[in-house]
Short mmCIF file of C-alpha atoms in Angstrom, two decimals:
data_model
loop_
_atom_site.label_atom_id
_atom_site.label_comp_id
_atom_site.label_asym_id
_atom_site.label_seq_id
_atom_site.Cartn_x
_atom_site.Cartn_y
_atom_site.Cartn_z
CA MET A 68 -10.57 -22.48 28.11
CA MET A 69 -10.27 -20.87 32.00
CA GLY A 70 -13.86 -21.57 32.71
CA ALA A 71 -13.25 -25.17 31.88
CA VAL A 72 -10.36 -25.52 33.94
CA VAL A 73 -12.11 -23.66 36.79
CA ALA A 74 -14.79 -26.24 36.62
CA ALA A 75 -12.45 -29.22 36.68
CA LEU A 76 -11.23 -27.80 39.91
CA ALA A 77 -14.59 -27.40 41.28
CA ALA A 78 -15.25 -31.13 40.36
CA ALA A 79 -12.09 -32.39 41.87
CA CYS A 80 -13.04 -30.24 45.33
CA ALA A 81 -16.39 -32.09 45.08
CA VAL A 82 -14.99 -35.17 44.93
CA VAL A 83 -12.49 -34.08 47.85
CA ALA A 84 -15.55 -33.32 49.68
CA LEU A 85 -16.71 -36.86 49.49
CA LEU A 86 -13.92 -38.14 51.38
CA LEU A 87 -14.72 -35.70 54.34
CA PRO A 88 -16.77 -36.94 57.15
CA GLY A 89 -20.73 -35.80 57.47
CA ASP A 90 -20.75 -36.57 61.26
CA ALA A 91 -23.75 -37.64 63.13
CA ILE A 92 -26.36 -36.08 60.45
CA ARG A 93 -24.84 -38.01 57.45
CA PRO A 94 -22.51 -40.93 59.23
CA ASP A 95 -22.95 -43.23 55.78
CA TRP A 96 -21.44 -40.42 53.70
CA PRO A 97 -20.96 -40.21 50.77
CA ASP A 98 -24.70 -41.01 50.52
CA LEU A 99 -26.85 -40.26 47.57
CA ASP A 100 -27.20 -36.16 47.71
CA GLY A 101 -23.18 -35.92 47.71
CA VAL A 102 -22.86 -38.51 44.81
CA LEU A 103 -25.36 -36.49 42.81
CA VAL A 104 -23.79 -33.35 43.35
CA ALA A 105 -20.45 -34.51 42.44
CA ALA A 106 -21.37 -36.16 39.47
CA ALA A 107 -23.17 -33.09 38.12
CA LEU A 108 -20.23 -30.79 38.96
CA ALA A 109 -18.23 -33.44 36.90
CA ALA A 110 -20.85 -33.30 34.19
CA VAL A 111 -20.58 -29.34 34.08
CA ALA A 112 -16.86 -29.76 33.72
CA LEU A 113 -17.03 -32.06 30.58
CA LEU A 114 -19.67 -29.41 29.12
CA ALA A 115 -17.32 -26.45 29.60
CA LEU A 116 -15.20 -28.46 26.89
CA GLY A 117 -17.58 -28.18 24.33
CA LYS A 118 -17.68 -26.15 21.31
CA SER A 119 -21.44 -24.81 21.29
CA ARG A 120 -23.32 -22.39 23.50
CA ALA A 121 -25.97 -24.66 23.79
CA SER A 122 -23.77 -27.26 25.98
CA TRP A 123 -22.31 -24.29 27.80
CA ARG A 124 -26.06 -22.90 28.68
CA THR A 125 -26.83 -26.74 29.52
CA GLY A 126 -23.79 -26.68 32.07
CA LEU A 127 -24.52 -23.23 33.99
CA GLY A 128 -28.25 -24.65 34.60
CA LEU A 129 -26.56 -27.87 35.71
CA ALA A 130 -24.32 -26.16 37.99
CA THR A 131 -27.04 -23.94 39.24
CA ALA A 132 -29.17 -26.77 40.49
CA ALA A 133 -26.09 -28.51 42.03
CA ALA A 134 -25.35 -25.62 43.92
CA ALA A 135 -29.03 -24.93 45.13
CA TRP A 136 -29.28 -28.13 46.39
CA ALA A 137 -25.77 -28.24 47.87
CA VAL A 138 -26.53 -25.13 50.01
CA TYR A 139 -30.00 -26.64 51.03
CA CYS A 140 -27.97 -29.83 52.30
CA LEU A 141 -25.56 -27.55 53.86
CA VAL A 142 -28.50 -25.40 55.79
CA GLY A 143 -30.51 -28.64 56.62
CA ASP A 144 -26.80 -30.15 58.40
CA LEU A 145 -26.48 -26.61 59.98
CA ARG A 146 -29.98 -26.76 61.54
CA SER A 147 -29.24 -30.72 62.77
CA GLY A 148 -26.82 -29.16 65.23
CA THR A 149 -24.29 -31.99 64.25
CA PRO A 150 -23.29 -30.90 60.64
CA GLY A 151 -19.90 -32.36 59.34
CA SER A 152 -17.38 -30.16 57.00
CA SER A 153 -18.52 -32.63 53.60
CA THR A 154 -21.33 -30.53 52.67
CA GLY A 155 -19.69 -27.25 53.54
CA VAL A 156 -17.07 -28.16 50.76
CA LEU A 157 -19.78 -29.53 48.52
CA ALA A 158 -21.57 -26.05 48.50
CA VAL A 159 -18.47 -24.22 48.09
CA ALA A 160 -17.40 -26.44 45.16
CA ALA A 161 -20.99 -26.21 43.56
CA VAL A 162 -20.91 -22.17 43.73
CA VAL A 163 -17.65 -21.80 42.21
CA ALA A 164 -19.08 -24.03 39.60
CA VAL A 165 -21.79 -21.89 38.73
CA GLY A 166 -19.11 -18.76 38.44
CA ALA A 167 -17.06 -21.35 36.00
CA ALA A 168 -20.08 -22.08 34.16
CA ALA A 169 -20.75 -18.55 33.35
CA LEU A 170 -17.06 -17.63 32.73
CA THR A 171 -17.36 -20.13 29.92
CA LEU A 172 -20.50 -18.54 28.39
CA ASP A 173 -18.57 -15.21 28.35
CA ARG A 174 -15.20 -15.86 27.15
CA SER A 175 -14.30 -12.32 26.51
CA ARG A 176 -14.08 -11.87 30.52
CA ARG A 177 -10.73 -13.98 31.69
CA TRP A 178 -10.00 -11.76 34.65
CA PRO A 179 -12.65 -13.88 37.03
CA ALA A 180 -11.00 -16.66 36.54
CA VAL A 181 -8.35 -15.89 39.44
CA PRO A 182 -10.70 -14.67 42.03
CA LEU A 183 -12.81 -18.05 41.64
CA VAL A 184 -9.84 -20.13 42.15
CA VAL A 185 -9.20 -17.98 45.37
CA VAL A 186 -12.71 -18.54 46.44
CA LEU A 187 -12.46 -22.10 45.91
CA ALA A 188 -9.39 -22.73 47.84
CA ALA A 189 -10.41 -20.29 50.80
CA GLY A 190 -13.86 -21.77 51.05
CA THR A 191 -12.57 -25.15 51.29
CA VAL A 192 -10.29 -24.38 54.07
CA THR A 193 -13.13 -22.39 55.70
CA ALA A 194 -15.40 -24.99 55.14
CA VAL A 195 -13.25 -27.96 56.59
CA THR A 196 -11.96 -25.91 59.65
CA VAL A 197 -15.49 -23.69 60.53
CA VAL A 198 -18.20 -25.21 59.41
CA PRO A 199 -18.29 -28.22 62.19
CA GLY A 200 -18.39 -25.67 64.72
CA LEU A 201 -20.87 -23.39 63.24
CA PRO A 202 -23.64 -24.82 65.24
CA VAL A 203 -21.96 -24.56 68.68
CA ARG A 204 -22.81 -21.93 71.06
CA SER A 205 -20.37 -21.90 74.00
CA VAL A 206 -19.22 -19.52 76.75
CA THR A 207 -16.57 -20.71 79.02
CA ALA A 208 -15.35 -19.77 82.39
CA ASP A 209 -11.68 -19.73 84.41
CA PRO A 210 -10.71 -22.56 86.64
CA ALA A 211 -12.15 -22.82 90.22
CA PRO A 212 -11.90 -25.03 93.11
CA ALA A 213 -14.88 -27.30 93.65
CA ALA A 214 -16.59 -27.41 97.22
CA PRO A 215 -16.86 -30.77 98.94
CA LEU A 216 -19.75 -33.01 97.78
CA ALA A 217 -23.11 -31.67 100.01
CA ASP A 218 -23.76 -33.94 103.14
CA HIS A 219 -25.66 -31.08 105.11
CA VAL A 220 -27.88 -28.25 104.10
CA SER A 221 -28.45 -25.30 105.73
CA GLY A 222 -29.38 -21.73 104.47
CA ASP A 223 -32.15 -20.86 102.07
CA PRO A 224 -32.11 -22.82 98.59
CA TRP A 225 -30.96 -21.20 95.21
CA SER A 226 -32.93 -21.81 92.08
CA TRP A 227 -32.28 -21.50 88.54
CA THR A 228 -34.75 -21.23 85.82
CA SER A 229 -33.49 -23.59 82.69
CA PRO A 230 -34.30 -21.83 79.26
CA THR A 231 -35.63 -25.12 78.45
CA GLY A 232 -37.07 -28.05 79.90
CA VAL A 233 -34.62 -30.22 81.96
CA ARG A 234 -33.62 -33.67 80.64
CA GLU A 235 -30.71 -34.52 82.51
CA VAL A 236 -28.55 -33.25 85.74
CA VAL A 237 -25.04 -34.54 86.87
CA ALA A 238 -22.99 -33.59 89.51
CA ALA A 239 -19.43 -32.21 87.93
CA GLY A 240 -16.81 -29.53 88.02
CA THR A 241 -17.97 -26.90 90.90
CA GLY A 242 -21.69 -28.05 90.81
CA VAL A 243 -23.75 -29.51 88.47
CA ALA A 244 -24.26 -29.41 84.55
CA VAL A 245 -28.08 -29.29 83.32
CA ALA A 246 -28.97 -30.75 79.93
CA GLY A 247 -32.03 -28.99 78.30
CA GLN A 248 -34.37 -29.81 75.63
CA GLY A 249 -33.03 -27.53 73.27
CA GLY A 250 -29.28 -28.94 72.80
CA ASP A 251 -27.85 -26.87 75.63
CA ILE A 252 -25.66 -27.54 78.58
CA THR A 253 -25.41 -25.11 81.56
CA ALA A 254 -23.25 -25.48 84.55
CA LEU A 255 -23.90 -24.19 87.92
CA ASP A 256 -22.21 -23.53 90.84
CA GLY A 257 -23.12 -25.55 93.68
CA PRO A 258 -22.75 -22.97 96.65
CA THR A 259 -24.47 -19.98 94.76
CA GLY A 260 -26.49 -21.53 91.56
CA ALA A 261 -24.40 -19.37 89.50
CA VAL A 262 -24.05 -20.10 85.74
CA ARG A 263 -20.47 -20.67 85.05
CA TRP A 264 -20.17 -22.11 81.53
CA THR A 265 -22.57 -22.90 78.86
CA TYR A 266 -22.48 -25.06 75.47
CA ALA A 267 -25.28 -25.54 73.25
CA ARG A 268 -25.89 -27.34 69.39
CA PRO A 269 -29.22 -25.70 68.57
CA GLY A 270 -30.93 -27.92 66.77
CA ALA A 271 -29.67 -31.07 67.98
CA HIS A 272 -31.03 -33.09 71.28
CA VAL A 273 -29.08 -34.31 74.18
CA ARG A 274 -29.24 -37.87 74.30
CA ALA A 275 -26.78 -38.54 77.39
CA LEU A 276 -24.86 -36.57 80.04
CA VAL A 277 -22.13 -38.59 81.86
CA ALA A 278 -19.74 -37.06 84.10
CA THR A 279 -16.33 -39.15 84.60
CA PRO A 280 -15.90 -40.64 88.28
CA ASP A 281 -13.77 -37.84 89.40
CA ARG A 282 -16.33 -35.70 88.18
CA ALA A 283 -13.40 -33.56 85.73
CA LEU A 284 -15.09 -34.37 82.47
CA LEU A 285 -18.17 -34.37 80.79
CA LEU A 286 -19.47 -36.65 78.27
CA ALA A 287 -22.16 -35.25 76.33
CA SER A 288 -23.78 -37.15 73.52
CA PHE A 289 -25.79 -35.01 70.72
CA ALA A 290 -28.34 -36.37 68.06
CA PRO A 291 -29.14 -34.61 65.04
CA GLY A 292 -32.13 -32.60 65.07
CA GLY A 293 -34.50 -31.70 62.22
CA GLY A 294 -36.63 -34.98 62.12
CA ARG A 295 -33.57 -37.19 60.96
CA ASP A 296 -32.67 -39.91 63.14
CA THR A 297 -29.61 -41.38 61.53
CA GLY A 298 -28.78 -43.54 64.44
CA SER A 299 -25.37 -41.80 65.25
CA HIS A 300 -24.53 -39.19 67.76
CA HIS A 301 -21.59 -36.60 68.07
CA LEU A 302 -19.84 -37.08 71.07
CA VAL A 303 -18.10 -34.34 72.86
CA VAL A 304 -16.15 -33.97 76.02
CA LEU A 305 -16.12 -30.85 78.00
CA ASP A 306 -13.64 -29.95 80.50
CA ALA A 307 -16.54 -29.85 83.72
CA PHE A 308 -14.82 -26.62 85.20
CA THR A 309 -14.45 -24.37 82.40
CA GLY A 310 -16.69 -25.71 79.79
CA ALA A 311 -14.16 -25.92 77.04
CA ALA A 312 -14.21 -28.74 74.83
CA VAL A 313 -11.07 -31.18 75.10
CA HIS A 314 -12.01 -33.40 72.14
CA ASP A 315 -15.30 -34.10 70.19
CA GLY A 316 -16.17 -36.42 67.15
CA LEU A 317 -18.49 -39.11 66.09
CA LEU A 318 -18.00 -42.42 67.71
CA ASP A 319 -19.97 -44.89 65.63
CA GLU A 320 -19.95 -47.72 68.54
CA VAL A 321 -20.83 -45.62 70.97
CA LEU A 322 -24.55 -45.59 71.50
CA GLY A 323 -26.29 -42.76 72.47
CA ASP A 324 -28.34 -43.60 75.71
CA ALA A 325 -26.35 -42.91 79.04
CA ASP A 326 -26.12 -46.43 80.09
CA GLN A 327 -23.81 -47.05 77.08
CA LEU A 328 -21.28 -44.50 78.36
CA ALA A 329 -19.08 -45.53 81.04
CA PRO A 330 -15.90 -43.74 81.31
CA THR A 331 -13.03 -44.15 83.73
CA ALA A 332 -11.10 -40.64 84.70
CA GLY A 333 -9.33 -40.88 81.58
CA VAL A 334 -10.50 -43.45 79.04
CA LEU A 335 -13.74 -44.34 76.92
CA PRO A 336 -14.35 -48.23 76.73
CA LYS A 337 -15.91 -49.16 73.71
CA THR A 338 -17.67 -52.39 73.32
CA VAL A 339 -16.93 -53.86 69.69
CA TYR A 340 -19.20 -57.05 68.17
CA GLN A 341 -17.27 -59.75 67.14
CA GLY A 342 -19.69 -62.34 66.03
CA GLU A 343 -21.11 -65.14 68.07
CA ASP A 344 -21.88 -63.40 71.27
CA ASP A 345 -18.41 -61.98 71.76
CA PHE A 346 -17.36 -58.66 72.20
CA ARG A 347 -13.90 -56.84 72.43
CA ILE A 348 -13.17 -53.64 74.31
CA GLU A 349 -11.30 -50.77 72.71
CA ALA A 350 -10.14 -48.03 75.07
CA VAL A 351 -10.16 -44.49 73.53
CA ASP A 352 -8.43 -41.50 75.36
CA LEU A 353 -11.08 -38.86 76.77
CA ARG A 354 -9.00 -36.12 75.91
CA THR A 355 -7.30 -36.74 72.54
CA GLY A 356 -9.70 -39.41 70.78
CA ALA A 357 -6.73 -41.63 70.27
CA GLY A 358 -7.12 -45.23 70.63
CA LEU A 359 -5.20 -46.83 73.52
CA TRP A 360 -5.38 -50.28 73.91
CA THR A 361 -7.82 -53.14 72.68
CA TRP A 362 -8.49 -56.24 74.98
CA SER A 363 -10.48 -59.58 73.48
CA ALA A 364 -11.28 -62.62 75.45
CA PRO A 365 -8.49 -65.21 75.31
CA ASP A 366 -8.72 -68.39 73.21
CA GLY A 367 -11.08 -70.75 74.34
CA CYS A 368 -13.21 -67.97 76.14
CA ASP A 369 -15.32 -65.15 74.96
CA SER A 370 -16.89 -61.82 76.23
CA PRO A 371 -20.55 -61.48 76.34
CA PHE A 372 -22.13 -58.11 76.37
CA ALA A 373 -22.89 -57.05 79.64
CA LEU A 374 -24.30 -53.26 80.75
CA PRO A 375 -21.26 -51.44 80.99
CA ALA A 376 -19.67 -49.80 84.30
CA SER A 377 -16.39 -48.43 85.15
CA GLY A 378 -14.31 -48.23 88.20
CA ARG A 379 -12.30 -44.61 88.94
CA ASP A 380 -9.18 -46.47 86.79
CA VAL A 381 -10.12 -49.64 85.60
CA VAL A 382 -12.30 -50.75 82.89
CA LEU A 383 -14.37 -53.74 83.37
CA ALA A 384 -14.79 -56.58 81.21
CA PRO A 385 -16.99 -59.96 81.51
CA LEU A 386 -15.49 -63.12 80.59
CA ARG A 387 -17.07 -66.51 80.07
CA CYS A 388 -14.75 -70.12 79.68
CA ASP A 389 -15.96 -73.39 79.90
CA ASP A 390 -14.90 -73.56 83.59
CA HIS A 391 -15.55 -70.63 85.00
CA ILE A 392 -17.03 -66.99 84.48
CA ALA A 393 -15.22 -63.95 85.93
CA VAL A 394 -15.11 -60.20 85.53
CA LEU A 395 -11.83 -58.47 84.95
CA GLY A 396 -10.34 -55.19 86.01
CA LEU A 397 -8.10 -53.61 83.29
CA ASP A 398 -5.76 -50.88 84.07
CA GLU A 399 -7.76 -47.67 82.08
CA ARG A 400 -4.00 -46.74 80.36
CA THR A 401 -2.86 -50.12 79.48
CA GLY A 402 -5.14 -52.48 79.63
CA ALA A 403 -3.15 -54.99 81.40
CA ARG A 404 -5.38 -57.45 83.76
CA ARG A 405 -5.07 -55.66 87.28
CA TRP A 406 -7.48 -58.15 89.14
CA GLU A 407 -10.26 -60.84 88.57
CA PHE A 408 -13.30 -61.89 90.19
CA ARG A 409 -13.83 -65.49 89.08
CA LEU A 410 -16.58 -67.72 89.88
CA PRO A 411 -16.07 -71.53 89.06
CA VAL A 412 -18.60 -73.53 86.98
CA SER A 413 -19.22 -77.23 86.59
CA GLY A 414 -19.39 -78.25 82.98
CA PRO A 415 -19.67 -76.16 79.58
CA SER A 416 -20.65 -72.55 80.19
CA GLU A 417 -24.03 -71.81 78.58
CA LYS A 418 -24.68 -68.71 76.36
CA ARG A 419 -27.52 -67.59 79.06
CA THR A 420 -24.98 -66.57 81.56
CA ASP A 421 -26.03 -62.87 82.77
CA TYR A 422 -23.97 -60.18 84.22
CA PHE A 423 -25.35 -57.19 86.31
CA LEU A 424 -22.48 -54.61 86.99
CA HIS A 425 -23.10 -51.27 88.52
CA SER A 426 -20.67 -48.75 89.88
CA SER A 427 -20.68 -45.99 92.63
CA PRO A 428 -20.56 -42.22 91.13
CA GLY A 429 -16.95 -42.33 92.36
CA GLY A 430 -16.10 -45.32 90.95
CA GLU A 431 -14.75 -47.00 94.11
CA THR A 432 -17.39 -49.63 94.78
CA LEU A 433 -18.68 -52.17 92.52
CA SER A 434 -21.89 -54.35 92.78
CA LEU A 435 -21.83 -57.52 90.75
CA SER A 436 -24.40 -60.16 90.26
CA LEU A 437 -23.28 -63.24 88.27
CA ARG A 438 -25.98 -65.77 87.18
CA HIS A 439 -25.15 -69.14 85.54
CA THR A 440 -27.35 -72.15 85.53
CA ARG A 441 -24.81 -74.01 87.93
CA ALA A 442 -23.81 -71.51 90.03
CA ALA A 443 -24.17 -67.65 90.87
CA ALA A 444 -22.29 -64.75 92.98
CA ASP A 445 -23.78 -61.46 94.53
CA VAL A 446 -20.74 -59.63 95.93
CA LEU A 447 -19.67 -55.73 96.31
CA LEU A 448 -16.10 -55.09 94.93
CA ASP A 449 -13.34 -52.38 95.74
CA ALA A 450 -12.91 -51.37 92.43
CA ARG A 451 -9.40 -50.45 92.66
CA THR A 452 -8.19 -54.06 93.93
CA GLY A 453 -11.06 -56.12 92.95
CA ALA A 454 -11.27 -57.48 96.86
CA VAL A 455 -14.92 -58.48 98.07
CA THR A 456 -15.79 -56.20 100.53
CA SER A 457 -19.18 -57.89 100.85
CA THR A 458 -21.11 -60.93 100.37
CA LEU A 459 -24.81 -60.14 99.60
CA ASP A 460 -28.28 -61.82 99.67
CA SER A 461 -29.57 -62.27 95.95
CA ARG A 462 -32.86 -61.28 97.21
CA VAL A 463 -31.73 -58.25 98.54
CA PRO A 464 -29.50 -56.27 95.98
CA ALA A 465 -27.28 -53.63 96.65
CA ARG A 466 -27.59 -50.11 95.14
CA VAL A 467 -24.28 -48.62 95.07
CA GLU A 468 -25.03 -46.13 92.02
CA LEU A 469 -26.99 -43.86 94.54
CA GLY A 470 -23.60 -42.86 96.17
CA PRO A 471 -21.10 -44.12 98.49
CA SER A 472 -23.14 -45.81 100.99
CA PRO A 473 -24.88 -48.85 99.37
CA LEU A 474 -28.58 -49.44 99.74
CA LEU A 475 -30.41 -52.54 100.65
CA GLU A 476 -34.07 -53.20 100.01
CA ARG A 477 -36.06 -55.96 100.23
CA THR A 478 -39.08 -55.60 97.35
CA GLU A 479 -42.37 -57.80 96.88
CA ASN A 480 -44.57 -56.98 94.29
CA GLY A 481 -42.99 -53.39 93.59
CA GLU A 482 -43.57 -52.70 97.34
CA THR A 483 -40.37 -52.40 99.55
CA LEU A 484 -40.76 -54.11 102.62
CA SER A 485 -37.49 -53.36 104.14
CA ALA A 486 -34.25 -51.69 103.48
CA SER A 487 -30.91 -50.76 105.14
CA VAL A 488 -28.05 -48.30 104.19
CA GLY A 489 -24.41 -48.23 104.92
CA ASN A 490 -23.43 -50.69 107.64
CA GLY A 491 -26.88 -52.19 107.92
CA ILE A 492 -28.53 -48.96 109.48
CA PRO A 493 -32.22 -49.47 109.20
CA VAL A 494 -34.09 -47.04 106.81
CA ASP A 495 -37.09 -45.56 108.28
CA LEU A 496 -39.39 -46.16 105.83
CA ALA A 497 -42.61 -44.28 107.28
CA ALA A 498 -40.31 -40.88 107.21
CA CYS A 499 -41.13 -41.01 103.07
CA GLY A 500 -44.39 -42.45 102.37
CA SER A 501 -43.94 -41.85 98.38
CA ARG A 502 -40.26 -41.58 97.37
CA LEU A 503 -39.64 -39.55 94.13
CA ALA A 504 -35.90 -39.76 94.14
CA HIS A 505 -33.10 -40.79 96.52
CA ALA A 506 -29.12 -40.75 97.16
CA THR A 507 -26.69 -41.63 99.34
CA THR A 508 -23.56 -39.55 100.85
CA GLU A 509 -20.94 -40.40 103.39
CA THR A 510 -22.91 -39.44 106.42
CA ALA A 511 -26.40 -39.73 105.26
CA TYR A 512 -29.35 -41.10 103.17
CA TRP A 513 -31.19 -38.56 101.58
CA ARG A 514 -35.05 -38.82 100.04
CA LEU A 515 -37.13 -36.52 97.84
CA CYS A 516 -40.60 -37.19 99.21
CA SER A 517 -43.83 -36.33 98.43
CA GLY A 518 -46.14 -35.52 101.26
CA PRO A 519 -49.99 -34.19 101.95
CA SER A 520 -48.27 -30.52 102.10
CA GLY A 521 -46.08 -30.92 98.95
CA PRO A 522 -42.64 -32.18 98.43
CA PHE A 523 -39.88 -32.22 100.80
CA LEU A 524 -36.23 -33.61 101.39
CA HIS A 525 -35.75 -36.00 104.01
CA ARG A 526 -32.19 -36.94 105.68
CA GLN A 527 -31.50 -39.72 107.51
CA ALA A 528 -28.21 -39.72 109.30
CA LEU A 529 -25.94 -42.66 109.42
CA ASP A 530 -25.03 -42.06 112.93
CA SER A 531 -27.15 -41.11 115.50
CA SER A 532 -27.83 -37.68 114.55
CA PRO A 533 -31.35 -37.04 114.38
CA ALA A 534 -33.51 -36.84 110.83
CA LEU A 535 -34.13 -33.39 109.17
CA SER A 536 -37.01 -32.59 106.77
CA VAL A 537 -37.16 -29.52 104.45
CA PRO A 538 -39.51 -28.40 102.40
CA VAL A 539 -39.16 -27.96 98.46
CA ALA A 540 -40.81 -25.16 97.02
CA TRP A 541 -41.81 -25.77 93.44
CA PRO A 542 -44.09 -23.97 91.13
CA ALA A 543 -47.11 -26.11 89.76
CA LEU A 544 -46.29 -28.28 86.85
CA ALA A 545 -48.97 -29.21 84.53
CA GLU A 546 -47.25 -31.94 82.93
CA VAL A 547 -43.94 -33.83 83.66
CA ALA A 548 -41.74 -34.95 80.80
CA PRO A 549 -41.44 -39.22 80.68
CA SER A 550 -38.42 -39.54 82.65
CA LEU A 551 -34.80 -38.10 82.57
CA LEU A 552 -32.29 -39.36 80.26
CA SER A 553 -30.31 -41.96 82.73
CA GLY A 554 -33.25 -44.13 83.20
CA THR A 555 -37.22 -44.03 83.98
CA ARG A 556 -36.89 -41.53 86.92
CA ARG A 557 -39.30 -38.58 86.49
CA HIS A 558 -37.06 -36.59 89.26
CA ALA A 559 -33.45 -36.33 90.34
CA LEU A 560 -31.82 -36.01 93.59
CA VAL A 561 -28.03 -35.44 93.17
CA PRO A 562 -25.30 -34.58 95.75
CA ALA A 563 -23.16 -32.35 94.18
CA PRO A 564 -19.87 -29.95 95.32
CA GLY A 565 -21.68 -27.12 97.47
CA ALA A 566 -24.84 -28.05 97.31
CA LEU A 567 -27.74 -30.95 97.16
CA VAL A 568 -29.92 -30.53 93.71
CA VAL A 569 -33.34 -31.47 92.91
CA VAL A 570 -34.75 -31.34 89.26
CA ARG A 571 -38.05 -32.56 87.50
CA ALA A 572 -37.79 -34.10 84.20
CA GLY A 573 -39.26 -31.81 81.63
CA ALA A 574 -39.78 -28.62 84.03
CA THR A 575 -37.55 -25.53 84.06
CA PRO A 576 -36.87 -24.74 88.09
CA VAL A 577 -33.39 -26.38 89.19
CA LEU A 578 -33.25 -26.17 92.97
CA GLY A 579 -29.96 -26.16 95.15
CA PHE A 580 -29.72 -26.56 98.71
CA PRO A 581 -26.23 -25.37 99.96
#
């Protein structure tokens, strides 16, 4: 009888496992694997109530098969780098069910029942609390102040070799965070290149690495490995200075690509489809994961999907009504409308309205292009107030995502004919025949260039200072990865606290120019 009681408890525990999260590796949990194991354990409990040894033997065989499959599922989930607690609890229940079935066969031994119940209880608690974090390899650091963003270079560059090929690099904390191909993220100090902290999920793949506009937090999106593309990702929010995980979990509505993560300093906005080309915005607190507010277009209007961008403390929402199209700046903490840029249109607004919206890395400046069959607007906006700081020529778009100084380029058939940066300062195109990457800072336009003698950094000052060229000594590379995570770029040039950092997609060297 005791064996039957323990088997029933194990079956109940398996049912509880079906209600727990499966994380990114099993976003549609309970799936067929879980249901089959739970059904098998329920059958074991029924067979344990039988009168014949044949039914008890059948129960033992069924429990053994269920335990083997549950452990196999658990191992696969752990290797994916993104396990939930569900398969851990299921495996514990199945293993205990084997003991219960064995106890049923030998009814002369009643004492193992209590240890089995203890194992079931302790194993369940352990699986819920420990299993989701088992793949994580983390080394944190003490808080430290950040140097100003690099605007000049001096001294010899430092070099750090990534354990795997580089997938992405972003300015954050006291320097840069580097994502590798092995599910690893490493934070490097800007002035020295020293490793400050690491966070890794071996087996998983980093699908996006994005810093908040104030560079205090990092959003890392992990896709499960093991050849299983579930379409869901595990999002981890890290303190950029210490590497400590401040919040993590599965956010189904957030895609894994970098252009779908557009945080403010404290909020991650999610776009949720409502039907008929209309979306609502839900704001999630980055430090707690709690929902803060929801915004939907007012009656008579809709909010078509646009590539998300955010200001430092405002969430940007597209709006389309019959007599106007607009972009709203919503307060990050309350969702209240702080400002609105409105473009009047005559007649009903058609569904083919286009929004092209980008923000500077610090979230201070926005570039906005609105397209409608009856009207258009190309402007730069102050993200804090929504004030128009510049009206643009549609043929010469402004790139604000490169840094605080916008870059305006006139191109034709993929060739740059002319360019200016900042307040109309002409770019010396001849100084960089083949541009690999570029960025702007407060006082300069930086380019990573390819020349006859090798790659070099070129600095064009935004004042009367002379230009500067610095050689980049990269080891030979037989093959370069297709691109970094944040687009089609094969190279990155990142002005970070204390250093200007350059990388190549798929290569292991990371170079910093203090």
